[in-house]
PDB file of C-alpha atoms in Angstrom:
ATOM      1  CA  UNK A   3     102.361  38.526  34.840  1.00  0.00           C
ATOM      2  CA  UNK A   4      99.078  39.199  36.529  1.00  0.00           C
ATOM      3  CA  UNK A   5     100.630  38.377  39.952  1.00  0.00           C
ATOM      4  CA  UNK A   6     103.494  40.856  39.412  1.00  0.00           C
ATOM      5  CA  UNK A   7     101.000  43.498  38.292  1.00  0.00           C
ATOM      6  CA  UNK A   8      98.975  43.061  41.488  1.00  0.00           C
ATOM      7  CA  UNK A   9     102.126  43.319  43.621  1.00  0.00           C
ATOM      8  CA  UNK A  10     103.130  46.609  41.969  1.00  0.00           C
ATOM      9  CA  UNK A  11      99.654  48.095  42.489  1.00  0.00           C
ATOM     10  CA  UNK A  12      99.651  46.965  46.139  1.00  0.00           C
ATOM     11  CA  UNK A  13     103.076  48.560  46.728  1.00  0.00           C
ATOM     12  CA  UNK A  14     101.920  51.882  45.223  1.00  0.00           C
ATOM     13  CA  UNK A  15      98.808  51.900  47.407  1.00  0.00           C
ATOM     14  CA  UNK A  16     100.894  51.123  50.526  1.00  0.00           C
ATOM     15  CA  UNK A  17     103.329  54.010  49.922  1.00  0.00           C
ATOM     16  CA  UNK A  18     100.416  56.375  49.270  1.00  0.00           C
ATOM     17  CA  UNK A  19      98.764  55.336  52.548  1.00  0.00           C
ATOM     18  CA  UNK A  20     102.012  55.889  54.502  1.00  0.00           C
ATOM     19  CA  UNK A  21     102.418  59.376  52.994  1.00  0.00           C
ATOM     20  CA  UNK A  22      98.868  60.427  53.870  1.00  0.00           C
ATOM     21  CA  UNK A  23      99.207  59.073  57.423  1.00  0.00           C
ATOM     22  CA  UNK A  24     102.460  60.996  57.947  1.00  0.00           C
ATOM     23  CA  UNK A  25     100.904  64.254  56.799  1.00  0.00           C
ATOM     24  CA  UNK A  26      97.941  63.829  59.133  1.00  0.00           C
ATOM     25  CA  UNK A  27     100.253  63.075  62.054  1.00  0.00           C
ATOM     26  CA  UNK A  28     102.256  66.257  61.461  1.00  0.00           C
ATOM     27  CA  UNK A  29      99.091  68.334  61.410  1.00  0.00           C
ATOM     28  CA  UNK A  30      97.825  66.708  64.577  1.00  0.00           C
ATOM     29  CA  UNK A  31     101.075  67.400  66.446  1.00  0.00           C
ATOM     30  CA  UNK A  32     101.178  71.027  65.286  1.00  0.00           C
ATOM     31  CA  UNK A  33      99.642  72.227  68.586  1.00  0.00           C
ATOM     32  CA  UNK A  34     101.090  73.478  71.883  1.00  0.00           C
ATOM     33  CA  UNK A  35      99.677  73.397  75.405  1.00  0.00           C
ATOM     34  CA  UNK A  36      99.695  76.845  77.060  1.00  0.00           C
ATOM     35  CA  UNK A  37      98.246  78.324  80.257  1.00  0.00           C
ATOM     36  CA  UNK A  38      95.625  81.031  79.857  1.00  0.00           C
ATOM     37  CA  UNK A  39      95.867  83.057  83.069  1.00  0.00           C
ATOM     38  CA  UNK A  40      92.675  85.032  82.334  1.00  0.00           C
ATOM     39  CA  UNK A  41      90.499  81.955  81.915  1.00  0.00           C
ATOM     40  CA  UNK A  42      92.541  80.026  84.485  1.00  0.00           C
ATOM     41  CA  UNK A  43      92.543  76.799  82.462  1.00  0.00           C
ATOM     42  CA  UNK A  44      94.686  74.838  80.018  1.00  0.00           C
ATOM     43  CA  UNK A  45      93.750  75.103  76.364  1.00  0.00           C
ATOM     44  CA  UNK A  46      95.183  74.111  73.007  1.00  0.00           C
ATOM     45  CA  UNK A  47      96.514  76.859  70.781  1.00  0.00           C
ATOM     46  CA  UNK A  48      97.382  76.147  67.188  1.00  0.00           C
ATOM     47  CA  UNK A  49     100.918  77.170  66.229  1.00  0.00           C
ATOM     48  CA  UNK A  50     101.090  79.587  63.321  1.00  0.00           C
ATOM     49  CA  UNK A  51     104.368  79.271  61.497  1.00  0.00           C
ATOM     50  CA  UNK A  52     104.001  82.515  59.556  1.00  0.00           C
ATOM     51  CA  UNK A  53     103.167  85.743  61.425  1.00  0.00           C
ATOM     52  CA  UNK A  54     100.273  87.528  59.735  1.00  0.00           C
ATOM     53  CA  UNK A  55     100.885  91.089  58.551  1.00  0.00           C
ATOM     54  CA  UNK A  56      98.209  92.472  60.897  1.00  0.00           C
ATOM     55  CA  UNK A  57     100.140  91.319  63.943  1.00  0.00           C
ATOM     56  CA  UNK A  58     103.282  93.046  62.724  1.00  0.00           C
ATOM     57  CA  UNK A  59     101.352  96.317  62.260  1.00  0.00           C
ATOM     58  CA  UNK A  60      99.896  96.041  65.757  1.00  0.00           C
ATOM     59  CA  UNK A  61     103.346  95.584  67.269  1.00  0.00           C
ATOM     60  CA  UNK A  62     104.566  98.706  65.479  1.00  0.00           C
ATOM     61  CA  UNK A  63     101.629 100.714  66.832  1.00  0.00           C
ATOM     62  CA  UNK A  64     102.336  99.609  70.400  1.00  0.00           C
ATOM     63  CA  UNK A  65     106.010 100.495  70.019  1.00  0.00           C
ATOM     64  CA  UNK A  66     105.135 103.989  68.792  1.00  0.00           C
ATOM     65  CA  UNK A  67     102.783 104.520  71.713  1.00  0.00           C
ATOM     66  CA  UNK A  68     105.485 103.555  74.181  1.00  0.00           C
ATOM     67  CA  UNK A  69     107.905 105.986  72.543  1.00  0.00           C
ATOM     68  CA  UNK A  70     105.388 108.829  72.924  1.00  0.00           C
ATOM     69  CA  UNK A  71     104.880 107.955  76.586  1.00  0.00           C
ATOM     70  CA  UNK A  72     108.636 107.983  77.165  1.00  0.00           C
ATOM     71  CA  UNK A  73     108.913 111.400  75.499  1.00  0.00           C
ATOM     72  CA  UNK A  74     106.185 112.763  77.780  1.00  0.00           C
ATOM     73  CA  UNK A  75     107.971 111.388  80.845  1.00  0.00           C
ATOM     74  CA  UNK A  76     111.208 113.039  79.747  1.00  0.00           C
ATOM     75  CA  UNK A  77     109.422 116.387  79.390  1.00  0.00           C
ATOM     76  CA  UNK A  78     107.882 116.054  82.851  1.00  0.00           C
ATOM     77  CA  UNK A  79     111.228 115.007  84.298  1.00  0.00           C
ATOM     78  CA  UNK A  80     112.591 118.434  83.383  1.00  0.00           C
ATOM     79  CA  UNK A  81     110.261 119.970  85.976  1.00  0.00           C
ATOM     80  CA  UNK A  82     111.451 120.391  89.577  1.00  0.00           C
ATOM     81  CA  UNK A  83     110.590 117.714  92.104  1.00  0.00           C
ATOM     82  CA  UNK A  84     111.283 117.413  95.817  1.00  0.00           C
ATOM     83  CA  UNK A  85     110.007 116.155  99.154  1.00  0.00           C
ATOM     84  CA  UNK A  86     111.699 117.626 102.219  1.00  0.00           C
ATOM     85  CA  UNK A  87     108.594 118.085 104.372  1.00  0.00           C
ATOM     86  CA  UNK A  88     110.084 115.934 107.144  1.00  0.00           C
ATOM     87  CA  UNK A  89     112.758 118.581 107.663  1.00  0.00           C
ATOM     88  CA  UNK A  90     110.078 120.877 109.099  1.00  0.00           C
ATOM     89  CA  UNK A  91     109.832 118.476 112.020  1.00  0.00           C
ATOM     90  CA  UNK A  92     113.418 117.197 112.375  1.00  0.00           C
ATOM     91  CA  UNK A  93     114.970 118.031 115.744  1.00  0.00           C
ATOM     92  CA  UNK A  94     118.574 117.673 114.576  1.00  0.00           C
ATOM     93  CA  UNK A  95     120.752 119.793 112.306  1.00  0.00           C
ATOM     94  CA  UNK A  96     118.870 118.607 109.205  1.00  0.00           C
ATOM     95  CA  UNK A  97     115.874 120.804 110.050  1.00  0.00           C
ATOM     96  CA  UNK A  98     114.927 123.598 107.691  1.00  0.00           C
ATOM     97  CA  UNK A  99     116.457 127.036 108.366  1.00  0.00           C
ATOM     98  CA  UNK A 100     112.983 128.529 108.806  1.00  0.00           C
ATOM     99  CA  UNK A 101     112.188 126.437 111.906  1.00  0.00           C
ATOM    100  CA  UNK A 102     113.633 126.299 115.397  1.00  0.00           C
ATOM    101  CA  UNK A 103     113.469 123.700 118.156  1.00  0.00           C
ATOM    102  CA  UNK A 104     111.795 124.661 121.432  1.00  0.00           C
ATOM    103  CA  UNK A 105     112.036 122.921 124.798  1.00  0.00           C
ATOM    104  CA  UNK A 106     108.658 123.051 126.475  1.00  0.00           C
ATOM    105  CA  UNK A 107     108.228 124.852 129.772  1.00  0.00           C
ATOM    106  CA  UNK A 108     105.022 126.068 131.336  1.00  0.00           C
ATOM    107  CA  UNK A 109     106.840 129.207 132.500  1.00  0.00           C
ATOM    108  CA  UNK A 110     107.878 131.532 129.690  1.00  0.00           C
ATOM    109  CA  UNK A 111     108.928 135.207 129.656  1.00  0.00           C
ATOM    110  CA  UNK A 112     106.351 136.147 127.027  1.00  0.00           C
ATOM    111  CA  UNK A 113     103.321 135.057 129.112  1.00  0.00           C
ATOM    112  CA  UNK A 114     102.577 136.309 132.625  1.00  0.00           C
ATOM    113  CA  UNK A 115     100.137 135.148 135.263  1.00  0.00           C
ATOM    114  CA  UNK A 116      99.454 131.569 134.123  1.00  0.00           C
ATOM    115  CA  UNK A 117     101.135 128.471 132.673  1.00  0.00           C
ATOM    116  CA  UNK A 118     101.799 128.355 128.938  1.00  0.00           C
ATOM    117  CA  UNK A 119     100.172 125.577 126.956  1.00  0.00           C
ATOM    118  CA  UNK A 120     100.569 124.375 123.378  1.00  0.00           C
ATOM    119  CA  UNK A 121      97.912 126.842 122.219  1.00  0.00           C
ATOM    120  CA  UNK A 122     100.004 129.673 123.668  1.00  0.00           C
ATOM    121  CA  UNK A 123     103.155 128.508 121.904  1.00  0.00           C
ATOM    122  CA  UNK A 124     101.118 128.214 118.722  1.00  0.00           C
ATOM    123  CA  UNK A 125      99.890 131.790 119.003  1.00  0.00           C
ATOM    124  CA  UNK A 126     103.248 133.270 120.008  1.00  0.00           C
ATOM    125  CA  UNK A 127     105.226 131.618 117.200  1.00  0.00           C
ATOM    126  CA  UNK A 128     102.485 131.865 114.537  1.00  0.00           C
ATOM    127  CA  UNK A 129     102.668 128.109 114.107  1.00  0.00           C
ATOM    128  CA  UNK A 130      99.617 125.865 114.068  1.00  0.00           C
ATOM    129  CA  UNK A 131      98.932 123.439 116.892  1.00  0.00           C
ATOM    130  CA  UNK A 132      98.722 120.748 114.222  1.00  0.00           C
ATOM    131  CA  UNK A 133     102.306 121.519 113.200  1.00  0.00           C
ATOM    132  CA  UNK A 134     103.472 121.321 116.826  1.00  0.00           C
ATOM    133  CA  UNK A 135     101.527 118.081 117.364  1.00  0.00           C
ATOM    134  CA  UNK A 136     103.210 116.388 114.407  1.00  0.00           C
ATOM    135  CA  UNK A 137     106.591 117.506 115.705  1.00  0.00           C
ATOM    136  CA  UNK A 138     105.822 116.275 119.230  1.00  0.00           C
ATOM    137  CA  UNK A 139     104.449 112.932 118.059  1.00  0.00           C
ATOM    138  CA  UNK A 140     107.211 112.293 115.498  1.00  0.00           C
ATOM    139  CA  UNK A 141     104.545 111.196 113.019  1.00  0.00           C
ATOM    140  CA  UNK A 142     101.543 112.538 111.099  1.00  0.00           C
ATOM    141  CA  UNK A 143      99.340 112.793 114.201  1.00  0.00           C
ATOM    142  CA  UNK A 144      97.887 116.292 114.191  1.00  0.00           C
ATOM    143  CA  UNK A 145      95.546 116.062 117.172  1.00  0.00           C
ATOM    144  CA  UNK A 146      97.416 114.483 120.103  1.00  0.00           C
ATOM    145  CA  UNK A 147      99.010 117.370 121.990  1.00  0.00           C
ATOM    146  CA  UNK A 148     100.213 115.808 125.226  1.00  0.00           C
ATOM    147  CA  UNK A 149     103.276 117.622 126.506  1.00  0.00           C
ATOM    148  CA  UNK A 150     105.442 117.581 129.629  1.00  0.00           C
ATOM    149  CA  UNK A 151     108.276 119.908 130.708  1.00  0.00           C
ATOM    150  CA  UNK A 152     111.423 119.130 128.749  1.00  0.00           C
ATOM    151  CA  UNK A 153     109.647 117.876 125.621  1.00  0.00           C
ATOM    152  CA  UNK A 154     111.135 119.281 122.417  1.00  0.00           C
ATOM    153  CA  UNK A 155     109.282 120.334 119.297  1.00  0.00           C
ATOM    154  CA  UNK A 156     109.687 122.617 116.304  1.00  0.00           C
ATOM    155  CA  UNK A 157     107.978 125.884 115.449  1.00  0.00           C
ATOM    156  CA  UNK A 158     108.312 128.312 112.561  1.00  0.00           C
ATOM    157  CA  UNK A 159     110.891 130.952 113.424  1.00  0.00           C
ATOM    158  CA  UNK A 160     109.215 134.007 114.843  1.00  0.00           C
ATOM    159  CA  UNK A 161     111.697 136.454 113.322  1.00  0.00           C
ATOM    160  CA  UNK A 162     111.586 134.939 109.829  1.00  0.00           C
ATOM    161  CA  UNK A 163     109.851 137.095 107.245  1.00  0.00           C
ATOM    162  CA  UNK A 164     108.509 134.309 105.083  1.00  0.00           C
ATOM    163  CA  UNK A 165     105.554 133.313 102.958  1.00  0.00           C
ATOM    164  CA  UNK A 166     104.401 130.104 101.345  1.00  0.00           C
ATOM    165  CA  UNK A 167     103.565 129.803  97.677  1.00  0.00           C
ATOM    166  CA  UNK A 168     101.720 127.104  95.749  1.00  0.00           C
ATOM    167  CA  UNK A 169     102.000 126.657  91.980  1.00  0.00           C
ATOM    168  CA  UNK A 170      99.277 124.552  90.363  1.00  0.00           C
ATOM    169  CA  UNK A 171      99.726 123.293  86.807  1.00  0.00           C
ATOM    170  CA  UNK A 172      96.265 122.724  85.302  1.00  0.00           C
ATOM    171  CA  UNK A 173      97.572 120.657  82.387  1.00  0.00           C
ATOM    172  CA  UNK A 174      99.384 118.168  84.629  1.00  0.00           C
ATOM    173  CA  UNK A 175      97.144 118.166  87.730  1.00  0.00           C
ATOM    174  CA  UNK A 176     100.187 118.852  89.909  1.00  0.00           C
ATOM    175  CA  UNK A 177     101.055 121.310  92.660  1.00  0.00           C
ATOM    176  CA  UNK A 178     104.440 122.610  93.797  1.00  0.00           C
ATOM    177  CA  UNK A 179     104.805 123.840  97.400  1.00  0.00           C
ATOM    178  CA  UNK A 180     107.494 126.471  98.105  1.00  0.00           C
ATOM    179  CA  UNK A 181     108.606 128.670 100.934  1.00  0.00           C
ATOM    180  CA  UNK A 182     109.969 132.121 100.191  1.00  0.00           C
ATOM    181  CA  UNK A 183     112.319 133.875 102.624  1.00  0.00           C
ATOM    182  CA  UNK A 184     111.355 137.466 101.857  1.00  0.00           C
ATOM    183  CA  UNK A 185     114.530 138.914 103.405  1.00  0.00           C
ATOM    184  CA  UNK A 186     116.908 136.912 101.210  1.00  0.00           C
ATOM    185  CA  UNK A 187     114.416 136.048  98.428  1.00  0.00           C
ATOM    186  CA  UNK A 188     115.424 132.416  98.816  1.00  0.00           C
ATOM    187  CA  UNK A 189     112.807 130.141  97.236  1.00  0.00           C
ATOM    188  CA  UNK A 190     112.840 126.506  98.261  1.00  0.00           C
ATOM    189  CA  UNK A 191     110.707 123.726  96.796  1.00  0.00           C
ATOM    190  CA  UNK A 192     109.356 121.651  99.669  1.00  0.00           C
ATOM    191  CA  UNK A 193     107.181 119.065  97.947  1.00  0.00           C
ATOM    192  CA  UNK A 194     105.136 118.269  94.846  1.00  0.00           C
ATOM    193  CA  UNK A 195     101.594 116.911  95.079  1.00  0.00           C
ATOM    194  CA  UNK A 196      99.044 115.370  92.734  1.00  0.00           C
ATOM    195  CA  UNK A 197      95.767 117.294  92.728  1.00  0.00           C
ATOM    196  CA  UNK A 198      92.241 117.017  91.396  1.00  0.00           C
ATOM    197  CA  UNK A 199      90.833 119.986  89.486  1.00  0.00           C
ATOM    198  CA  UNK A 200      87.650 121.390  87.977  1.00  0.00           C
ATOM    199  CA  UNK A 201      85.917 119.894  84.984  1.00  0.00           C
ATOM    200  CA  UNK A 202      86.978 120.992  81.516  1.00  0.00           C
ATOM    201  CA  UNK A 203      84.973 123.924  80.173  1.00  0.00           C
ATOM    202  CA  UNK A 204      85.810 125.441  76.799  1.00  0.00           C
ATOM    203  CA  UNK A 205      83.862 128.604  77.673  1.00  0.00           C
ATOM    204  CA  UNK A 206      86.269 129.498  80.494  1.00  0.00           C
ATOM    205  CA  UNK A 207      89.523 131.321  79.800  1.00  0.00           C
ATOM    206  CA  UNK A 208      91.453 128.661  81.689  1.00  0.00           C
ATOM    207  CA  UNK A 209      89.737 125.842  79.807  1.00  0.00           C
ATOM    208  CA  UNK A 210      88.514 124.415  83.120  1.00  0.00           C
ATOM    209  CA  UNK A 211      86.152 125.302  85.955  1.00  0.00           C
ATOM    210  CA  UNK A 212      89.350 125.878  87.931  1.00  0.00           C
ATOM    211  CA  UNK A 213      90.626 129.378  87.083  1.00  0.00           C
ATOM    212  CA  UNK A 214      94.096 130.648  86.335  1.00  0.00           C
ATOM    213  CA  UNK A 215      95.674 133.554  88.182  1.00  0.00           C
ATOM    214  CA  UNK A 216      97.228 134.306  91.556  1.00  0.00           C
ATOM    215  CA  UNK A 217      95.132 134.366  94.721  1.00  0.00           C
ATOM    216  CA  UNK A 218      95.783 134.858  98.406  1.00  0.00           C
ATOM    217  CA  UNK A 219      94.465 132.065 100.604  1.00  0.00           C
ATOM    218  CA  UNK A 220      91.972 133.021 103.302  1.00  0.00           C
ATOM    219  CA  UNK A 221      91.910 132.479 107.047  1.00  0.00           C
ATOM    220  CA  UNK A 222      88.393 131.015 107.342  1.00  0.00           C
ATOM    221  CA  UNK A 223      89.646 127.447 107.258  1.00  0.00           C
ATOM    222  CA  UNK A 224      87.734 124.397 108.441  1.00  0.00           C
ATOM    223  CA  UNK A 225      88.292 120.895 109.786  1.00  0.00           C
ATOM    224  CA  UNK A 226      85.586 118.343 109.038  1.00  0.00           C
ATOM    225  CA  UNK A 227      84.802 115.095 110.819  1.00  0.00           C
ATOM    226  CA  UNK A 228      82.223 112.419 110.059  1.00  0.00           C
ATOM    227  CA  UNK A 229      79.473 114.177 112.006  1.00  0.00           C
ATOM    228  CA  UNK A 230      80.178 117.738 110.815  1.00  0.00           C
ATOM    229  CA  UNK A 231      77.049 119.005 109.077  1.00  0.00           C
ATOM    230  CA  UNK A 232      76.740 122.006 106.786  1.00  0.00           C
ATOM    231  CA  UNK A 233      75.026 123.368 103.701  1.00  0.00           C
ATOM    232  CA  UNK A 234      76.225 122.744 100.176  1.00  0.00           C
ATOM    233  CA  UNK A 235      74.171 123.938  97.193  1.00  0.00           C
ATOM    234  CA  UNK A 236      71.202 124.584  99.523  1.00  0.00           C
ATOM    235  CA  UNK A 237      71.253 121.039 100.910  1.00  0.00           C
ATOM    236  CA  UNK A 238      72.255 120.024 104.414  1.00  0.00           C
ATOM    237  CA  UNK A 239      74.966 117.398 104.147  1.00  0.00           C
ATOM    238  CA  UNK A 240      77.907 115.853 105.962  1.00  0.00           C
ATOM    239  CA  UNK A 241      80.705 118.144 104.842  1.00  0.00           C
ATOM    240  CA  UNK A 242      83.299 115.384 104.641  1.00  0.00           C
ATOM    241  CA  UNK A 243      81.368 113.989 101.664  1.00  0.00           C
ATOM    242  CA  UNK A 244      82.190 117.140  99.693  1.00  0.00           C
ATOM    243  CA  UNK A 245      85.348 118.671 101.137  1.00  0.00           C
ATOM    244  CA  UNK A 246      87.154 115.801 102.822  1.00  0.00           C
ATOM    245  CA  UNK A 247      88.769 116.564 106.176  1.00  0.00           C
ATOM    246  CA  UNK A 248      90.123 120.090 105.548  1.00  0.00           C
ATOM    247  CA  UNK A 249      89.148 123.297 103.741  1.00  0.00           C
ATOM    248  CA  UNK A 250      91.228 126.389 102.888  1.00  0.00           C
ATOM    249  CA  UNK A 251      89.420 129.098 100.889  1.00  0.00           C
ATOM    250  CA  UNK A 252      90.703 131.364  98.157  1.00  0.00           C
ATOM    251  CA  UNK A 253      90.390 134.927  99.438  1.00  0.00           C
ATOM    252  CA  UNK A 254      91.772 137.858  97.445  1.00  0.00           C
ATOM    253  CA  UNK A 255      92.668 138.239  93.794  1.00  0.00           C
ATOM    254  CA  UNK A 256      96.300 139.242  93.330  1.00  0.00           C
ATOM    255  CA  UNK A 257      97.045 139.097  89.604  1.00  0.00           C
ATOM    256  CA  UNK A 258      95.631 137.881  86.277  1.00  0.00           C
ATOM    257  CA  UNK A 259      92.678 136.065  87.838  1.00  0.00           C
ATOM    258  CA  UNK A 260      90.090 134.742  85.399  1.00  0.00           C
ATOM    259  CA  UNK A 261      87.399 134.089  88.032  1.00  0.00           C
ATOM    260  CA  UNK A 262      86.228 135.437  91.371  1.00  0.00           C
ATOM    261  CA  UNK A 263      87.662 133.590  94.396  1.00  0.00           C
ATOM    262  CA  UNK A 264      84.196 133.198  95.897  1.00  0.00           C
ATOM    263  CA  UNK A 265      83.392 129.551  96.548  1.00  0.00           C
ATOM    264  CA  UNK A 266      86.830 128.338  95.483  1.00  0.00           C
ATOM    265  CA  UNK A 267      89.395 126.711  97.704  1.00  0.00           C
ATOM    266  CA  UNK A 268      91.722 123.815  98.421  1.00  0.00           C
ATOM    267  CA  UNK A 269      90.279 120.803 100.202  1.00  0.00           C
ATOM    268  CA  UNK A 270      90.555 117.066 100.672  1.00  0.00           C
ATOM    269  CA  UNK A 271      89.121 114.417  98.394  1.00  0.00           C
ATOM    270  CA  UNK A 272      85.445 113.663  99.113  1.00  0.00           C
ATOM    271  CA  UNK A 273      84.489 110.697 101.264  1.00  0.00           C
ATOM    272  CA  UNK A 274      81.860 108.070 100.487  1.00  0.00           C
ATOM    273  CA  UNK A 275      79.619 106.240 102.924  1.00  0.00           C
ATOM    274  CA  UNK A 276      80.045 102.508 102.325  1.00  0.00           C
ATOM    275  CA  UNK A 277      78.407  99.960 104.653  1.00  0.00           C
ATOM    276  CA  UNK A 278      77.864 102.662 107.291  1.00  0.00           C
ATOM    277  CA  UNK A 279      81.544 103.640 107.176  1.00  0.00           C
ATOM    278  CA  UNK A 280      83.243 106.612 105.534  1.00  0.00           C
ATOM    279  CA  UNK A 281      85.853 105.826 102.886  1.00  0.00           C
ATOM    280  CA  UNK A 282      87.930 108.415 101.048  1.00  0.00           C
ATOM    281  CA  UNK A 283      87.297 108.516  97.298  1.00  0.00           C
ATOM    282  CA  UNK A 284      90.985 108.693  96.410  1.00  0.00           C
ATOM    283  CA  UNK A 285      90.349 108.307  92.684  1.00  0.00           C
ATOM    284  CA  UNK A 286      89.080 111.894  92.566  1.00  0.00           C
ATOM    285  CA  UNK A 287      92.652 113.170  92.853  1.00  0.00           C
ATOM    286  CA  UNK A 288      94.376 113.423  89.492  1.00  0.00           C
ATOM    287  CA  UNK A 289      91.086 113.928  87.654  1.00  0.00           C
ATOM    288  CA  UNK A 290      89.096 116.900  86.368  1.00  0.00           C
ATOM    289  CA  UNK A 291      85.819 116.374  88.211  1.00  0.00           C
ATOM    290  CA  UNK A 292      85.381 119.167  90.784  1.00  0.00           C
ATOM    291  CA  UNK A 293      83.282 122.332  90.496  1.00  0.00           C
ATOM    292  CA  UNK A 294      86.503 124.354  90.362  1.00  0.00           C
ATOM    293  CA  UNK A 295      88.198 123.631  93.688  1.00  0.00           C
ATOM    294  CA  UNK A 296      91.563 121.942  94.134  1.00  0.00           C
ATOM    295  CA  UNK A 297      91.472 118.476  95.717  1.00  0.00           C
ATOM    296  CA  UNK A 298      94.235 116.638  97.552  1.00  0.00           C
ATOM    297  CA  UNK A 299      94.491 113.254  99.223  1.00  0.00           C
ATOM    298  CA  UNK A 300      93.663 113.485 102.926  1.00  0.00           C
ATOM    299  CA  UNK A 301      97.238 112.912 104.133  1.00  0.00           C
ATOM    300  CA  UNK A 302      98.526 115.606 101.764  1.00  0.00           C
ATOM    301  CA  UNK A 303      95.783 118.062 102.659  1.00  0.00           C
ATOM    302  CA  UNK A 304      96.267 117.588 106.400  1.00  0.00           C
ATOM    303  CA  UNK A 305     100.028 118.008 106.023  1.00  0.00           C
ATOM    304  CA  UNK A 306      99.710 121.180 103.964  1.00  0.00           C
ATOM    305  CA  UNK A 307      97.026 122.564 106.280  1.00  0.00           C
ATOM    306  CA  UNK A 308      99.247 122.121 109.344  1.00  0.00           C
ATOM    307  CA  UNK A 309     102.029 124.192 107.793  1.00  0.00           C
ATOM    308  CA  UNK A 310     100.526 127.030 105.792  1.00  0.00           C
ATOM    309  CA  UNK A 311      97.403 128.335 107.520  1.00  0.00           C
ATOM    310  CA  UNK A 312      99.322 130.336 110.132  1.00  0.00           C
ATOM    311  CA  UNK A 313     101.391 132.280 107.582  1.00  0.00           C
ATOM    312  CA  UNK A 314     100.714 134.301 104.453  1.00  0.00           C
ATOM    313  CA  UNK A 315     100.176 131.909 101.549  1.00  0.00           C
ATOM    314  CA  UNK A 316      99.476 132.531  97.875  1.00  0.00           C
ATOM    315  CA  UNK A 317      98.416 130.128  95.149  1.00  0.00           C
ATOM    316  CA  UNK A 318      99.299 130.619  91.494  1.00  0.00           C
ATOM    317  CA  UNK A 319      97.301 128.603  88.968  1.00  0.00           C
ATOM    318  CA  UNK A 320      98.783 128.291  85.479  1.00  0.00           C
ATOM    319  CA  UNK A 321      98.089 126.279  82.354  1.00  0.00           C
ATOM    320  CA  UNK A 322     101.695 125.072  82.356  1.00  0.00           C
ATOM    321  CA  UNK A 323     104.272 125.157  85.143  1.00  0.00           C
ATOM    322  CA  UNK A 324     106.661 127.093  82.921  1.00  0.00           C
ATOM    323  CA  UNK A 325     104.165 129.978  82.802  1.00  0.00           C
ATOM    324  CA  UNK A 326     104.508 130.737  86.527  1.00  0.00           C
ATOM    325  CA  UNK A 327     105.808 134.153  87.602  1.00  0.00           C
ATOM    326  CA  UNK A 328     107.032 133.117  91.051  1.00  0.00           C
ATOM    327  CA  UNK A 329     110.234 131.400  89.913  1.00  0.00           C
ATOM    328  CA  UNK A 330     111.075 134.163  87.440  1.00  0.00           C
ATOM    329  CA  UNK A 331     110.634 137.076  89.876  1.00  0.00           C
ATOM    330  CA  UNK A 332     113.838 138.795  91.052  1.00  0.00           C
ATOM    331  CA  UNK A 333     116.116 136.202  89.483  1.00  0.00           C
TER     332      UNK A 333
END
C-alpha cells in the first residue's frame, strides 16, 4: 500500500510541474520583435491582449482633431484660387488679353534720333524692364536683358486702362492678386500667395501690427542686393537682412484705413548671414512676426514686383477674404 501511495503522490507532483512549466512558457513567448525607427534598433515589446481604456480615448481625440482640420480645409477651399502668371509671358494665343507681343527693332516710330533699347520699350509701354527680361529669357530671370533684332517679348498693352489689386486676408496669411480692366470692369484672379504679417496686437483695431484698410502702393520702390546698405531703426545695416530683395511701400490711404501708411510696405522675407553667405529665412512667410509689413518669398516678391510697379496698384487688407469690397463692387 505504501508503494501505491508514493506512486500517486509522484504522479500528482509531475502533473503540477508540467502545468507550471506550460504557463511559464506561454508568458515567455508572449512577446513580439518590432523595429523602432526612432531609436534605430530592435527591441522587445510585450503584447497587450486587452486595449486599455486610455488608448481608446486618445484615438477618439485624434479622430476629432482630424475632422476639425478637414472642416477648415473645406472652408478654405471655398475661396478662389488660381495661378496664371505664366500667361503674362506666353508668346502664343494663351497670353493674357492685357498683354501684347512685340518684335524688337532698334528703329521705332515713337523714338527719333537714336536706337531704341529695352529701357525705351519699358518706358513707352509702361512695363518694367524686369517684366520684359522674364519674357525674353523665358524664365524667372529679371536682370539679363540681351536683345537682338527680331527677338519677341511681351509688354502690357499701352491702350489698356487697367489696374492691379491685392487682397490680403489677415486671418489666413494669404494674398490674392487680381487685374482689373477698368473699361469692362473685368476682374481676373492671377495668383494666390502665402504672406507673412505683423505680430498680433490686441490694442490695434486690426488685431495685428498689420492694419486693415485700402491703400495705394507707392512708386519709391527698391531692389536690394547683398552689399546694399541703409538705415533701419537708426542702425546702418545690410537691407537684405530686413527687407529681402525687393521693397514696395504703401503710399496713400484710400478707404477704412486703421493706420498711417508711413513705414509700411510689401517686401521679401529677410535674409540671414550663415557661414559668410546670405540665406533667405523662408520660415518668416506664413507667420505673424513682422513690424506690420507684408512679407513674401523672394521668388514671389520678385515676380509681383516685375508686374505691378509700372501700373496703378492698390492693396486691400481685411480680417477675412469675404470682407473685401473689390469683388463686390459693380457686380
